[in-house]
Tab-separated table of C-alpha atoms and ligand atoms in Angstrom:
chain	number	residue	atom	x	y	z
A	1	MET	CA	0.015	0.259	-0.183
A	2	ASP	CA	0.998	3.030	-0.494
A	3	GLN	CA	3.163	2.783	-2.822
A	4	LEU	CA	4.929	6.401	-4.717
A	5	ARG	CA	5.655	6.260	-7.974
A	6	ALA	CA	8.364	8.080	-9.264
A	7	GLY	CA	7.717	11.248	-7.343
A	8	ALA	CA	4.098	11.131	-8.189
A	9	ARG	CA	1.184	11.240	-6.121
A	10	LEU	CA	0.140	6.825	-7.431
A	11	ARG	CA	-0.345	5.560	-5.255
A	12	ILE	CA	-1.756	1.245	-5.135
A	13	LEU	CA	-4.123	1.415	-3.075
A	14	LEU	CA	-5.044	-1.582	-3.217
A	15	GLY	CA	-2.351	-3.966	-3.620
A	16	HIS	CA	-1.493	-6.365	-6.410
A	17	LEU	CA	-3.424	-8.988	-7.796
A	18	GLY	CA	-3.436	-11.993	-5.153
A	19	HIS	CA	-1.910	-9.153	-2.155
A	20	PRO	CA	-4.301	-7.548	-1.199
A	21	SER	CA	-3.907	-4.846	1.582
A	22	ALA	CA	-5.132	-4.000	4.629
A	23	ALA	CA	-7.465	-1.357	3.003
A	24	ALA	CA	-8.251	-3.555	-0.293
A	25	ILE	CA	-12.502	-4.628	0.286
A	26	VAL	CA	-14.090	-8.162	-0.684
A	27	ALA	CA	-17.674	-7.830	-1.080
A	28	HIS	CA	-19.946	-6.723	0.797
A	29	PRO	CA	-23.122	-7.528	-0.717
A	30	THR	CA	-25.841	-4.488	-0.335
A	31	SER	CA	-29.679	-4.500	-1.745
A	32	GLY	CA	-30.421	-6.885	-4.665
A	33	THR	CA	-28.054	-8.931	-6.126
A	34	SER	CA	-26.172	-8.001	-9.087
A	35	SER	CA	-26.270	-11.207	-10.736
A	36	PRO	CA	-29.546	-12.666	-11.220
A	37	ALA	CA	-30.225	-15.163	-14.492
A	38	SER	CA	-32.108	-12.520	-16.675
A	39	PHE	CA	-29.378	-10.410	-16.387
A	40	GLN	CA	-26.969	-9.804	-19.418
A	41	PRO	CA	-23.058	-8.767	-18.724
A	42	GLN	CA	-22.363	-7.188	-21.802
A	43	GLN	CA	-24.850	-4.614	-21.636
A	44	PHE	CA	-22.835	-2.834	-18.160
A	45	GLN	CA	-19.515	-1.153	-19.659
A	46	TYR	CA	-18.985	1.101	-16.348
A	47	THR	CA	-19.509	-0.438	-13.843
A	48	LEU	CA	-17.885	-3.849	-12.414
A	49	ASP	CA	-19.863	-7.571	-11.214
A	50	ASN	CA	-18.818	-7.570	-7.643
A	51	ASN	CA	-21.893	-7.813	-5.360
A	52	VAL	CA	-20.803	-4.770	-4.273
A	53	LEU	CA	-23.946	-2.417	-6.587
A	54	SER	CA	-26.990	-4.138	-6.557
A	55	LEU	CA	-28.677	-4.253	-10.209
A	56	GLU	CA	-30.336	-0.661	-9.870
A	57	GLN	CA	-27.726	0.833	-8.873
A	58	ARG	CA	-25.030	-0.257	-11.916
A	59	LYS	CA	-28.117	0.866	-14.174
A	60	PHE	CA	-28.561	4.568	-12.491
A	61	TYR	CA	-24.899	4.745	-12.725
A	62	GLU	CA	-24.331	3.376	-16.265
A	63	LYS	CA	-27.675	5.038	-17.736
A	64	ASN	CA	-26.822	8.723	-15.984
A	65	GLY	CA	-22.772	8.349	-14.774
A	66	TYR	CA	-22.825	9.101	-11.190
A	67	LEU	CA	-24.554	7.312	-8.188
A	68	VAL	CA	-24.778	8.638	-4.899
A	69	ILE	CA	-24.385	7.285	-1.833
A	70	LYS	CA	-25.789	8.577	1.552
A	71	ASN	CA	-24.211	8.670	4.431
A	72	LEU	CA	-20.927	7.191	3.098
A	73	VAL	CA	-18.386	8.777	4.998
A	74	SER	CA	-18.455	9.171	9.311
A	75	HIS	CA	-18.889	12.419	10.687
A	76	ALA	CA	-15.907	12.032	12.609
A	77	ASP	CA	-13.739	11.483	9.953
A	78	ILE	CA	-15.274	14.442	8.623
A	79	GLN	CA	-14.379	17.118	11.129
A	80	ARG	CA	-11.016	15.667	11.725
A	81	PHE	CA	-9.934	16.977	7.352
A	82	ARG	CA	-11.777	20.178	8.353
A	83	SER	CA	-9.459	20.043	11.237
A	84	GLU	CA	-6.793	19.683	9.112
A	85	PHE	CA	-8.217	21.758	6.305
A	86	GLU	CA	-8.135	24.710	9.247
A	87	ARG	CA	-4.449	23.911	10.311
A	88	ILE	CA	-3.025	23.715	6.828
A	89	CYS	CA	-4.658	27.645	6.856
A	90	ARG	CA	-2.930	28.597	9.475
A	91	LYS	CA	0.387	27.539	8.104
A	92	GLU	CA	0.246	24.848	11.640
A	93	VAL	CA	0.834	22.299	8.914
A	94	ARG	CA	2.681	22.532	5.120
A	95	PRO	CA	2.512	19.303	3.590
A	96	PRO	CA	5.314	18.528	0.654
A	97	GLY	CA	3.471	19.172	-3.253
A	98	LEU	CA	0.067	20.419	-2.002
A	99	MET	CA	-1.881	23.331	-3.990
A	100	VAL	CA	-3.205	25.395	-2.432
A	101	MET	CA	-5.658	27.858	-4.254
A	102	LYS	CA	-7.143	30.925	-3.772
A	103	ASP	CA	-10.814	32.707	-5.242
A	104	VAL	CA	-9.675	35.005	-7.782
A	105	ALA	CA	-12.433	37.548	-6.520
A	106	ILE	CA	-11.039	37.474	-2.799
A	107	VAL	CA	-7.161	37.505	-3.059
A	108	LYS	CA	-6.461	40.758	-3.306
A	109	SER	CA	-8.776	41.574	0.240
A	110	GLU	CA	-7.459	38.351	1.574
A	111	GLN	CA	-3.367	38.334	1.454
A	112	ASN	CA	-2.928	35.906	4.428
A	113	LEU	CA	-3.216	32.329	4.211
A	114	SER	CA	-6.637	31.738	6.025
A	115	GLU	CA	-9.999	29.703	5.842
A	116	LYS	CA	-11.515	33.093	3.986
A	117	SER	CA	-9.246	33.039	1.123
A	118	VAL	CA	-8.600	29.599	0.566
A	119	THR	CA	-11.093	28.032	-2.032
A	120	LYS	CA	-9.224	25.114	-2.350
A	121	ILE	CA	-6.156	22.124	-2.033
A	122	GLN	CA	-5.047	19.805	-3.750
A	123	ASP	CA	-2.461	17.451	-3.702
A	124	PHE	CA	-2.711	16.571	-0.714
A	125	GLN	CA	-0.796	13.249	-1.211
A	126	GLU	CA	1.878	13.969	2.029
A	127	ASP	CA	-0.880	14.744	4.514
A	128	GLU	CA	-1.326	11.836	6.365
A	129	GLU	CA	-4.750	12.996	8.271
A	130	LEU	CA	-6.256	14.124	4.998
A	131	PHE	CA	-5.260	11.375	2.613
A	132	ARG	CA	-6.791	8.667	5.176
A	133	TYR	CA	-10.322	10.357	3.294
A	134	CYS	CA	-8.695	8.636	-0.285
A	135	THR	CA	-7.290	5.502	1.771
A	136	LEU	CA	-11.393	4.709	3.432
A	137	PRO	CA	-12.843	1.751	2.749
A	138	GLU	CA	-16.219	2.492	2.625
A	139	ILE	CA	-14.982	4.596	-0.438
A	140	LEU	CA	-12.343	2.302	-1.587
A	141	LYS	CA	-15.567	0.020	-1.575
A	142	TYR	CA	-17.078	0.985	-4.297
A	143	VAL	CA	-14.466	2.584	-6.517
A	144	GLU	CA	-13.992	-0.661	-7.268
A	145	CYS	CA	-16.802	-1.747	-8.744
A	146	PHE	CA	-15.333	1.003	-11.336
A	147	THR	CA	-11.929	0.396	-11.374
A	148	GLY	CA	-11.633	-2.851	-10.707
A	149	PRO	CA	-8.921	-3.738	-7.840
A	150	ASN	CA	-5.629	-1.718	-8.239
A	151	ILE	CA	-6.748	0.954	-7.475
A	152	MET	CA	-4.018	4.261	-8.080
A	153	ALA	CA	-5.569	8.059	-6.084
A	154	MET	CA	-4.762	10.306	-8.906
A	155	HIS	CA	-5.356	13.160	-7.933
A	156	ALA	CA	-7.368	14.705	-4.396
A	157	MET	CA	-8.933	17.754	-3.645
A	158	LEU	CA	-10.533	19.961	-0.574
A	159	ILE	CA	-12.635	22.957	-1.763
A	160	ASN	CA	-13.745	25.214	-0.071
A	161	LYS	CA	-16.562	27.639	-1.974
A	162	PRO	CA	-16.639	30.960	-0.267
A	163	PRO	CA	-19.431	32.650	-0.277
A	164	ASP	CA	-20.117	34.752	-3.371
A	165	VAL	CA	-18.904	38.303	-3.106
A	166	GLY	CA	-21.147	38.682	-6.045
A	167	LYS	CA	-19.023	38.512	-9.096
A	168	LYS	CA	-20.250	34.543	-9.662
A	169	THR	CA	-16.422	33.358	-9.185
A	170	SER	CA	-17.359	30.515	-6.687
A	171	ARG	CA	-19.108	29.348	-9.777
A	172	HIS	CA	-17.046	25.957	-11.176
A	173	PRO	CA	-17.901	25.913	-15.484
A	174	LEU	CA	-19.000	23.123	-16.594
A	175	HIS	CA	-16.260	20.657	-17.429
A	176	GLN	CA	-15.161	16.633	-18.294
A	177	ASP	CA	-12.667	15.999	-15.374
A	178	LEU	CA	-10.903	13.236	-18.479
A	179	HIS	CA	-10.260	16.952	-20.061
A	180	TYR	CA	-7.501	17.074	-16.894
A	181	PHE	CA	-5.887	13.155	-17.697
A	182	PRO	CA	-3.839	12.059	-19.463
A	183	PHE	CA	-4.334	8.563	-18.501
A	184	ARG	CA	-6.728	6.143	-19.676
A	185	PRO	CA	-9.268	4.091	-20.719
A	186	SER	CA	-12.006	6.732	-19.145
A	187	ASN	CA	-14.298	4.390	-17.936
A	188	LEU	CA	-10.999	2.650	-15.411
A	189	ILE	CA	-11.590	5.873	-13.647
A	190	VAL	CA	-13.590	7.766	-11.569
A	191	CYS	CA	-14.212	10.534	-8.948
A	192	ALA	CA	-15.778	10.197	-4.933
A	193	TRP	CA	-16.812	13.257	-4.396
A	194	THR	CA	-18.044	13.298	-0.228
A	195	ALA	CA	-20.504	16.635	0.266
A	196	MET	CA	-18.847	18.399	4.113
A	197	GLU	CA	-22.032	19.527	5.402
A	198	HIS	CA	-25.500	20.352	3.617
A	199	ILE	CA	-24.981	21.387	0.090
A	200	ASP	CA	-27.901	22.675	-2.199
A	201	ARG	CA	-28.006	25.245	-4.787
A	202	ASN	CA	-27.841	28.204	-1.716
A	203	ASN	CA	-24.327	26.792	-1.115
A	204	GLY	CA	-23.714	25.839	-4.370
A	205	CYS	CA	-24.147	22.006	-5.319
A	206	LEU	CA	-22.685	20.435	-7.961
A	207	VAL	CA	-24.825	19.533	-11.060
A	208	VAL	CA	-24.556	17.280	-13.128
A	209	LEU	CA	-25.815	16.611	-16.950
A	210	PRO	CA	-26.936	13.519	-16.641
A	211	GLY	CA	-26.201	11.029	-19.429
A	212	THR	CA	-23.287	12.958	-20.747
A	213	HIS	CA	-20.788	10.466	-19.840
A	214	LYS	CA	-21.396	8.663	-22.809
A	215	GLY	CA	-19.952	11.527	-25.533
A	216	PRO	CA	-16.589	12.442	-26.132
A	217	LEU	CA	-14.323	14.873	-24.112
A	218	LYS	CA	-15.144	17.890	-24.859
A	219	PRO	CA	-12.336	21.234	-25.500
A	220	HIS	CA	-12.059	22.780	-23.123
A	221	ASP	CA	-10.971	26.428	-22.355
A	222	TYR	CA	-11.693	30.096	-19.656
A	223	PRO	CA	-15.199	31.054	-19.481
A	224	GLN	CA	-15.991	34.130	-20.788
A	225	TRP	CA	-17.468	35.477	-18.002
A	226	GLU	CA	-16.912	38.759	-16.469
A	227	GLY	CA	-15.899	38.646	-12.887
A	228	GLY	CA	-13.308	36.453	-13.168
A	229	VAL	CA	-12.759	33.239	-13.377
A	230	ASN	CA	-10.643	31.151	-11.112
A	231	ILE	CA	-7.347	29.754	-12.095
A	232	MET	CA	-7.293	26.659	-14.127
A	233	TYR	CA	-11.523	26.445	-13.979
A	234	HIS	CA	-12.216	25.843	-17.620
A	235	GLY	CA	-15.101	25.414	-19.492
A	236	ILE	CA	-17.015	23.974	-22.039
A	237	GLN	CA	-18.868	25.148	-24.058
A	238	ASP	CA	-20.714	23.105	-26.857
A	239	TYR	CA	-22.816	21.371	-24.679
A	240	GLU	CA	-26.413	19.928	-25.766
A	241	LYS	CA	-28.458	23.116	-23.898
A	242	ASN	CA	-31.754	21.153	-23.156
A	243	ASN	CA	-29.881	18.468	-21.489
A	244	ALA	CA	-31.844	17.972	-18.194
A	245	ARG	CA	-29.530	18.957	-15.361
A	246	VAL	CA	-29.330	17.902	-11.683
A	247	HIS	CA	-28.411	19.325	-8.838
A	248	LEU	CA	-27.568	17.359	-6.382
A	249	VAL	CA	-28.431	17.944	-2.816
A	250	MET	CA	-26.625	16.497	-0.482
A	251	GLU	CA	-26.275	15.698	3.279
A	252	LYS	CA	-23.009	15.470	5.101
A	253	GLY	CA	-21.273	12.219	4.139
A	254	ASP	CA	-23.088	12.226	1.526
A	255	THR	CA	-20.802	11.139	-1.506
A	256	VAL	CA	-21.286	10.349	-4.982
A	257	PHE	CA	-19.181	8.466	-7.718
A	258	PHE	CA	-18.431	9.986	-10.924
A	259	HIS	CA	-17.348	9.077	-14.108
A	260	PRO	CA	-14.754	11.290	-15.715
A	261	LEU	CA	-16.589	12.545	-18.684
A	262	LEU	CA	-19.143	14.033	-16.846
A	263	ILE	CA	-20.313	16.985	-17.705
A	264	HIS	CA	-20.338	18.712	-13.991
A	265	GLY	CA	-19.800	22.291	-12.192
A	266	SER	CA	-21.667	23.959	-9.639
A	267	GLY	CA	-22.894	26.877	-8.811
A	268	ARG	CA	-22.487	29.958	-6.858
A	269	ASN	CA	-22.444	30.482	-3.340
A	270	ARG	CA	-25.154	32.504	-1.875
A	271	THR	CA	-24.402	31.987	1.115
A	272	GLN	CA	-22.023	33.590	4.344
A	273	GLY	CA	-20.629	30.121	4.999
A	274	PHE	CA	-17.221	28.395	3.546
A	275	ARG	CA	-19.206	25.496	1.615
A	276	LYS	CA	-17.067	22.329	1.679
A	277	ALA	CA	-16.448	18.773	0.505
A	278	ILE	CA	-13.610	16.701	0.100
A	279	SER	CA	-12.742	14.411	-3.560
A	280	CYS	CA	-10.251	12.313	-4.687
A	281	HIS	CA	-10.107	10.921	-8.131
A	282	TYR	CA	-9.095	7.133	-8.871
A	283	ALA	CA	-8.061	4.943	-11.483
A	284	SER	CA	-7.196	1.110	-12.433
A	285	ALA	CA	-3.486	0.428	-12.377
A	286	ASP	CA	-3.975	-1.091	-15.508
A	287	CYS	CA	-4.645	2.648	-17.039
A	288	HIS	CA	-1.810	4.515	-18.853
A	289	TYR	CA	-0.867	7.934	-20.040
A	290	ILE	CA	-1.189	9.345	-23.060
A	291	ASP	CA	0.627	12.864	-24.394
A	292	VAL	CA	-1.895	14.976	-24.795
A	293	GLU	CA	0.743	17.058	-27.564
A	294	GLY	CA	-2.252	17.833	-30.029
A	295	THR	CA	-4.838	16.890	-28.653
A	296	SER	CA	-7.329	18.953	-26.749
A	297	GLN	CA	-6.695	18.655	-23.780
A	298	GLU	CA	-2.776	20.435	-25.075
A	299	ASN	CA	-4.223	23.876	-23.051
A	300	ILE	CA	-3.874	22.316	-20.161
A	301	GLY	CA	-1.354	20.388	-19.817
A	302	LYS	CA	0.924	23.652	-21.063
A	303	GLU	CA	-0.521	26.084	-18.004
A	304	VAL	CA	-0.119	23.037	-15.949
A	305	SER	CA	3.610	23.407	-17.160
A	306	ARG	CA	3.672	27.143	-16.204
A	307	MET	CA	2.159	27.507	-13.398
A	308	VAL	CA	3.586	24.465	-11.141
A	309	ASP	CA	6.982	25.827	-12.434
A	310	LYS	CA	6.102	29.189	-11.336
A	311	PHE	CA	4.850	28.923	-7.791
A	312	GLN	CA	6.811	25.995	-6.932
A	313	GLY	CA	9.801	26.911	-8.595
A	314	TYR	CA	10.474	23.130	-9.570
A	315	GLU	CA	14.024	23.029	-11.660
A	316	GLY	CA	12.586	21.093	-14.100
A	317	THR	CA	9.086	20.846	-16.643
A	318	VAL	CA	6.236	19.389	-14.438
A	319	ASP	CA	4.115	17.911	-17.101
A	320	LEU	CA	0.250	17.124	-16.581
A	321	LYS	CA	1.638	13.043	-15.806
A	322	VAL	CA	3.241	14.671	-12.924
A	323	ARG	CA	1.230	16.642	-11.813
A	324	LEU	CA	-1.914	15.177	-11.592
B	401	AKG	O1	-16.503	20.730	-5.673
B	401	AKG	C1	-17.772	21.996	-6.261
B	401	AKG	O2	-17.108	23.165	-6.298
B	401	AKG	C2	-17.060	21.367	-7.780
B	401	AKG	C3	-15.785	20.715	-8.030
B	401	AKG	C4	-15.625	20.034	-9.193
B	401	AKG	O3	-16.377	19.487	-9.624
B	401	AKG	C5	-13.840	19.696	-9.570
B	401	AKG	O4	-12.825	20.923	-8.741
B	401	AKG	O5	-13.203	19.172	-10.925
């Protein structure tokens, strides 16, 4: 467990085949059965038959590209993640490689690091307390339904959506996470995103376009929004405007698993609170890296390299493969 590959954040969470680690999960049947006699496995391309998801849950994910599991992460764990985030904001801990992002609209007024200025921390794989989220057995049990048993944690974030100061910069434009990932196949990648408090349209819940995981990866770029947009918050313009939108109202501990091609984003935070969620993207150890040069991902690849060179002073060039 926890093998770090070539200085990147590729951690094998569930040991190699035949050598499950302490975090490995074997089948945990939920309601219903996954393989009744009438069921044709070949009709499923996004989920695996490992006796964890019910047939209904599999069908839902296959059709919609996401699945919400209620009350999955304990309130005690969420409190621990929250406390660690606050310690990071107070600079009591500064794990190596951690990237701290600030909201474009409040970066000038809140120059000191604080819960008020930090929109997101990412790449917390060196922070033992936060990285525990990525290794929670209750999360991995579901991740395995999409990636299979050999799982790598590729990218972890704690998002602290600030109260919008009127410029709508707290919105996250509609996007597909695969834009940020130089590895494939996409069906063996999944995101787990856990609400750290009650989240609804008021404080900026996730909005998803069901079924869009069946489409291609679309070109992404910065939206032309008045008031600005946060760094690396690329969005897509070219999506079916008539596609239904679902706003995911979630309670503390509820977790949504979703496909990296699912178009999603989040709305403005109209409250005075800081809306928190913690998430990790996982991929099967069978995934392979691709070269993004000449593809629609070239823009984000270049941006990531530039940003890392600038902010972290790395001597060499760090590319998308290493950073995300
Ligand atoms: O938590 C949010 O508001 C959206 C997060 C998200 O979609 C992302 O970071 O890719």
